Coordinates of C-alpha atoms in Angstrom, one line a residue:
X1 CA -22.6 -4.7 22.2
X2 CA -19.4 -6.0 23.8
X3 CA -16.2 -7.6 22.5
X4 CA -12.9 -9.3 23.5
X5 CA -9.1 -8.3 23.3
X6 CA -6.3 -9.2 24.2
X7 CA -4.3 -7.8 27.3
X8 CA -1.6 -7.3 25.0
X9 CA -3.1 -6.3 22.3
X10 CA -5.2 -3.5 24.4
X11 CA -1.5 -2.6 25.8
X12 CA -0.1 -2.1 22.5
X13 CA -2.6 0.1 21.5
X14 CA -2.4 2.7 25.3
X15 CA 1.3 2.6 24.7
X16 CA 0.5 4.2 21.2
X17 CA -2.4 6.3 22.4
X18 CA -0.1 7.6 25.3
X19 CA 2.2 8.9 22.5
X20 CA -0.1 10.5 20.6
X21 CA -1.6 12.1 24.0
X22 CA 2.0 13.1 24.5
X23 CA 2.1 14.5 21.0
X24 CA -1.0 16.7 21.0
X25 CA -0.6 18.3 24.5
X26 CA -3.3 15.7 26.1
X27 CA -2.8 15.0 29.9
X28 CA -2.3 11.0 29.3
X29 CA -3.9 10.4 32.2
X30 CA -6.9 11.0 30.3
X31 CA -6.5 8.0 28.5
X32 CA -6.6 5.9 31.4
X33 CA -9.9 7.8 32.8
X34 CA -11.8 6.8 29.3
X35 CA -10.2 3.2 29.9
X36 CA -11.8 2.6 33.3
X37 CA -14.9 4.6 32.0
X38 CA -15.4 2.6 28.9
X39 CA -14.1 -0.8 29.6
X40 CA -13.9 -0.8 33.8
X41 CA -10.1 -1.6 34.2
X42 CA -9.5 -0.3 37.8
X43 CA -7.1 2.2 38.1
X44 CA -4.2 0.2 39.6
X45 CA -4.2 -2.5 36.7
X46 CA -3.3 0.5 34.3
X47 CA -0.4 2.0 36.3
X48 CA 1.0 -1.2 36.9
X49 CA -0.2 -2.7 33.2
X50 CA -1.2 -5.8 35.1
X51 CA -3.8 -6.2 32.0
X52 CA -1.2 -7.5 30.0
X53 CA -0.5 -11.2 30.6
X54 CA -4.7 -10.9 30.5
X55 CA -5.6 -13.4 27.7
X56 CA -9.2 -11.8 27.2
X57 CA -10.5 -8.6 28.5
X58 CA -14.1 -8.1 28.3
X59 CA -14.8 -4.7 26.8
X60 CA -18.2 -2.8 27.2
X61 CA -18.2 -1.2 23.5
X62 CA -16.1 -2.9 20.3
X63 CA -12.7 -1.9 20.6
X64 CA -12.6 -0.3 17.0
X65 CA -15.1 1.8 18.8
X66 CA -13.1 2.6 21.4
X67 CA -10.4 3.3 18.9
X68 CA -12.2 5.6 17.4
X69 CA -13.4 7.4 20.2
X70 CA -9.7 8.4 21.1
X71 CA -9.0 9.1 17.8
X72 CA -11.8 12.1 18.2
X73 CA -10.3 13.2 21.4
X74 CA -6.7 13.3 19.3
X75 CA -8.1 15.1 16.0
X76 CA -11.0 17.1 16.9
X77 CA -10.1 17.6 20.7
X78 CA -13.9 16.7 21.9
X79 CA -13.6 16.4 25.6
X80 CA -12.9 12.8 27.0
X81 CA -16.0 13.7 29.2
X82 CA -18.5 14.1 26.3
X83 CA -16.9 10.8 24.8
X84 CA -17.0 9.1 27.9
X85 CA -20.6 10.3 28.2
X86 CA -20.0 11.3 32.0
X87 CA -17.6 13.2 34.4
X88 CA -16.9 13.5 37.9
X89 CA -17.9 16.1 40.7
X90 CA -17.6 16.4 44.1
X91 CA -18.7 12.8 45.2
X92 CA -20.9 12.2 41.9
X93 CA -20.5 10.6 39.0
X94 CA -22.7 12.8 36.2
X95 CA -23.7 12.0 33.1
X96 CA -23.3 14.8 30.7
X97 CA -23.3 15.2 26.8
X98 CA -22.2 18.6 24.5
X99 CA -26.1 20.3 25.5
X100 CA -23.8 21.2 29.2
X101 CA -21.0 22.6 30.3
X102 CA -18.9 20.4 32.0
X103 CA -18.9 20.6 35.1
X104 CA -15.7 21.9 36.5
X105 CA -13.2 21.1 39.9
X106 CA -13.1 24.8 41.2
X107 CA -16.9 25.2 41.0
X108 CA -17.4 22.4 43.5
X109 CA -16.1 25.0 46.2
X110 CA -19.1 26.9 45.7
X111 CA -21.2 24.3 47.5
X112 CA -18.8 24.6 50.5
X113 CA -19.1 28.1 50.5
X114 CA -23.4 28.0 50.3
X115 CA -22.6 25.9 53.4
X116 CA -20.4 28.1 55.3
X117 CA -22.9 31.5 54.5
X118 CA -25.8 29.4 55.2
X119 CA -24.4 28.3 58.6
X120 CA -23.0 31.5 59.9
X121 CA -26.5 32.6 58.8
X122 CA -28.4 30.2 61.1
X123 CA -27.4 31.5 64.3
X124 CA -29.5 34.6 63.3
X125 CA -32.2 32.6 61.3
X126 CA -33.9 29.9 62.2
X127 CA -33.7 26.7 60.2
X128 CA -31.9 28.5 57.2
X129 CA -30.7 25.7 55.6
X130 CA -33.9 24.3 55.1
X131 CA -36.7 25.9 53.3
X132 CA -36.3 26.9 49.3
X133 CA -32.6 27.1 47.2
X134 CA -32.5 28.2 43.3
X135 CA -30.0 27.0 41.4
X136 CA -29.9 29.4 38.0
X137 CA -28.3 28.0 35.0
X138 CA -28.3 24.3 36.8
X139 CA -26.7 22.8 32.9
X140 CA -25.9 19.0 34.1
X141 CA -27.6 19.5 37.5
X142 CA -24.6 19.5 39.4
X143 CA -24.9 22.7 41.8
X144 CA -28.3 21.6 42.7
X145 CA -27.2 18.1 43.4
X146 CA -24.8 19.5 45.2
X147 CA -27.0 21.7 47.4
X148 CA -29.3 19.1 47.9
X149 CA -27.0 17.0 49.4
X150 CA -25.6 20.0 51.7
X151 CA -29.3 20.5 52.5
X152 CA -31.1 17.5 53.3
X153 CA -33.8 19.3 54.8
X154 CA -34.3 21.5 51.8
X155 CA -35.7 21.7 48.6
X156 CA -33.8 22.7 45.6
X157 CA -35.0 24.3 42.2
X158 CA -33.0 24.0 39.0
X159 CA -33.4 26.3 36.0
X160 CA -32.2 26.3 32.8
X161 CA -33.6 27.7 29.4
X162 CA -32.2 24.6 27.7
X163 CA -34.5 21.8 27.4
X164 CA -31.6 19.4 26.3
X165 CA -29.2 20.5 29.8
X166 CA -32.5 19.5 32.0
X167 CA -33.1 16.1 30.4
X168 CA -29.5 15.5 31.3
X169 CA -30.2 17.0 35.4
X170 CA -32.9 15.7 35.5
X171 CA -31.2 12.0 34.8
X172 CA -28.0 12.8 37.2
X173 CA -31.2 13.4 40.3
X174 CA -32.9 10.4 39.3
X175 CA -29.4 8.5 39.2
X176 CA -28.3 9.9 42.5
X177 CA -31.8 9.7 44.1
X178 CA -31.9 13.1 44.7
X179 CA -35.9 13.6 44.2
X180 CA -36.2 16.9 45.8
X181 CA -34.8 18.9 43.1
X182 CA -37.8 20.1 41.0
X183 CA -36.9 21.2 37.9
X184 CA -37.9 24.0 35.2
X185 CA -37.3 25.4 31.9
X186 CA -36.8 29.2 31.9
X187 CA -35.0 32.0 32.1
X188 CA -33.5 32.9 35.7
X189 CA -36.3 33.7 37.7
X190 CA -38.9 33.5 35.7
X191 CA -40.1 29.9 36.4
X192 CA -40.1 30.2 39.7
X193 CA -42.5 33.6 40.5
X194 CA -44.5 32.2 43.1
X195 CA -41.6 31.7 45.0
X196 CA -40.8 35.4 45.4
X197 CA -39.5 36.8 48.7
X198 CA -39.3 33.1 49.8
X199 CA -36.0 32.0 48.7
X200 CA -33.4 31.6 51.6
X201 CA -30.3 31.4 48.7
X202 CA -29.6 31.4 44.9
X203 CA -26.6 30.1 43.5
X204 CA -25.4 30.2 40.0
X205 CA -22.4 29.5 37.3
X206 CA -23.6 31.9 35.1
X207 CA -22.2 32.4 31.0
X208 CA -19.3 34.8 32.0
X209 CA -16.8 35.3 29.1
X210 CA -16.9 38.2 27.2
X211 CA -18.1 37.3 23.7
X212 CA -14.6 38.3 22.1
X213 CA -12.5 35.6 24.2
X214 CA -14.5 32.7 23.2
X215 CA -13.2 32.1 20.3
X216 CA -9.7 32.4 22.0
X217 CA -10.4 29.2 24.7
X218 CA -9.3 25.9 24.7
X219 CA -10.3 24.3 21.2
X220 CA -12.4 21.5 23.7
X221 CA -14.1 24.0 24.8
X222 CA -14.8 26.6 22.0
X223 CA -15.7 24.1 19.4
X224 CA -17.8 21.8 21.6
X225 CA -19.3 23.0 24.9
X226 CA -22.7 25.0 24.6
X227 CA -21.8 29.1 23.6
X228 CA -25.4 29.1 25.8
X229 CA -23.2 28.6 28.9
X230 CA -20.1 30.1 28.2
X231 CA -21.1 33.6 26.4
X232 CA -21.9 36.5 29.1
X233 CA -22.1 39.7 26.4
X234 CA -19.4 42.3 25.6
X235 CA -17.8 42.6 28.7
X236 CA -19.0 38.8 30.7
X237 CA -21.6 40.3 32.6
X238 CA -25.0 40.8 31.6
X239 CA -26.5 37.6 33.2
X240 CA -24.7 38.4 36.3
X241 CA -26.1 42.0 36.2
X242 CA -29.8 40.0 35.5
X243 CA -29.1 38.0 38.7
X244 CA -28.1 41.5 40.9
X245 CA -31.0 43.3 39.6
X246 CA -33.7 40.2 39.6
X247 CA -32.7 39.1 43.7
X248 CA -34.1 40.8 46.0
X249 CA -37.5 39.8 44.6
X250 CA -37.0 36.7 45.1
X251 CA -34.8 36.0 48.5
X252 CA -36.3 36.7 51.5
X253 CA -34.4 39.1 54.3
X254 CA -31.1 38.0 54.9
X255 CA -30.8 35.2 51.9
X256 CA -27.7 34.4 50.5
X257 CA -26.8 35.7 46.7
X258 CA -23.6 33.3 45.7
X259 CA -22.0 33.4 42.4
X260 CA -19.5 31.9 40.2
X261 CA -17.4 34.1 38.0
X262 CA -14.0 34.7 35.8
X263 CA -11.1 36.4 37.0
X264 CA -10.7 39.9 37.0
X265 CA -14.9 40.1 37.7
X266 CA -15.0 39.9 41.6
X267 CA -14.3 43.8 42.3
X268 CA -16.8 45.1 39.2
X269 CA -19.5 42.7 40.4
X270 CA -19.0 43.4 44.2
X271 CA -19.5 47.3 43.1
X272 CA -23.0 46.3 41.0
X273 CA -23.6 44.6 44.2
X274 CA -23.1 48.0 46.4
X275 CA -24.9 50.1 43.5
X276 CA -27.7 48.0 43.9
X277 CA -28.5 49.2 47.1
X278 CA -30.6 45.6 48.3
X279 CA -27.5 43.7 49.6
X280 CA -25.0 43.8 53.0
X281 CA -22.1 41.4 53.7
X282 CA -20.3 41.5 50.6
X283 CA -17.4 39.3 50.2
X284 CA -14.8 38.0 47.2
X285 CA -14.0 34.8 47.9
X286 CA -10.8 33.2 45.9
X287 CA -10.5 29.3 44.9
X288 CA -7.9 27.3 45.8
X289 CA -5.4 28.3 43.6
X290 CA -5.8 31.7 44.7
X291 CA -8.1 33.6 42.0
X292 CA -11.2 35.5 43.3
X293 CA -13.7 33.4 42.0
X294 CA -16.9 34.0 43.6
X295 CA -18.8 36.5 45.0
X296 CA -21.3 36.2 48.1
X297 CA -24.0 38.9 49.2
X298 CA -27.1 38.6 51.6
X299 CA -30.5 40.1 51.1
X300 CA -30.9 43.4 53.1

């Protein structure tokens, strides 16, 4: 269903949607985002209000739709992504709904880094970055879009234990034409046995807050992004201490272990890492704000 408005009539109302944005500690460029989502005003139209002096704008929803939809963002702070029905990442566009996480700026570095390891790798091994890549906990898809683009040659497996979060990667592949992603419901490993000792990386943005501090996060993301993703145990670590133990049956020698985690984690999980006693070249890497944010390993 689509409907008409004014250019006026839809600035009046983003001048009093800006305030409220204002009011409630809402970046007000989000307003603009759901505006080019929802109704496909280009970006340059709303900075300059060009829409205005429009006598009709075409909208892709009713407007009292639209209305309302901000309204939730204002009152119940439900992420203008889940409203919007899609974010993006890297150089996606994803669909994504509250059965993922969104899909998050700093973890887009993590594809870069696969790269980097995989390529220092190569001159050892040859043709690393092709053969097999696990992405644990793939939620909307993205890190395995993501590695399937870095490795064309490749072929990418996604797991997640939600059926809901693989509908929606297995959409975003479809949508992107990235058919060499195969997909499975499970937990970690488990889908993927036969491919033990075969994998030449795993990558993964496992649930890593402690169960306490949940309830302590953003109200858009405590109240409405899966717990599923977001809840690693007393301390934030059992799934990462699943994927240190689980590893080495799965890469082959010299495979790259690459994960995601919170701050303050990188030094505990580089010591399970040591402990372990199946992994060399381990290394903290930080984002680009500065926090250690991921930790690296290859398979003795």
């Amino acid at each position: 269903m689509v409907d008409l408005v004014s250019g006026e009539e839809l600035w009046l109302w983003r001048r009093q949607a800006q305030q409220q944005a204002i009011a409630q500690d809402i970046p007000a460029a989000e307003l603009d985002w759901l505006l080019q989502e929802m109704i496909g005003l280009d970006r340059l139209s709303l900075r300059l209000e060009l829409f205005k002096e429009q006598p009709q704008i075409l909208l892709r929803l009713p407007f009292a739709e639209l209305m309302q939809l901000w309204e939730q963002r204002v009152a119940t702070r439900v992420p203008v992504q889940y409203l919007a029905g899609a974010t993006t990442w890297r150089n996606f566009v994803l669909r994504v709904s509250p059965a993922v996480l969104i899909p998050r700026p700093e973890t887009e570095e993590i594809i870069d880094l696969a790269k980097d390891l995989a390529k220092d790798l190569a001159k050892q091994l040859a043709a690393f970055q092709s053969g097999h890549w696990a992405d644990l906990g793939t939620g909307s898809g993205a890190i395995a879009l993501g590695l399937a683009d870095a490795f064309p040659e490749a072929v990418v497996h996604a797991i997640d234990r939600s059926s809901e979060a693989l509908a929606i990667a297995q959409q975003n592949a479809e949508q992107l034409g990235l058919s060499r992603i195969r997909f499975y419901q499970g937990d970690w490993f488990e889908p993927i046995a036969s491919l033990q000792g075969n994998l030449s990386g795993m990558v993964s943005n496992p649930p890593y807050i402690p169960s306490r501090l949940i309830a302590e996060l953003q109200p858009e993301v405590s109240r409405h992004e899966p717990h599923l993703a977001l809840d690693g145990g007393a301390d934030g670590l059992d799934c990462i201490r699943q994927l240190v133990s689980a590893a080495p049956l799965y890469l082959k020698s010299g495979g790259i272990w690459l994960v995601e985690l919170m701050q303050g984690q990188a030094d505990t999980v580089a010591q399970l890492l040591v402990a372990q006693g199946s992994y060399r070249q381990i290394q903290v890497h930080a984002d680009l704000a500065g926090i250690d944010r991921f930790v690296s390993a290859t398979r003795i």
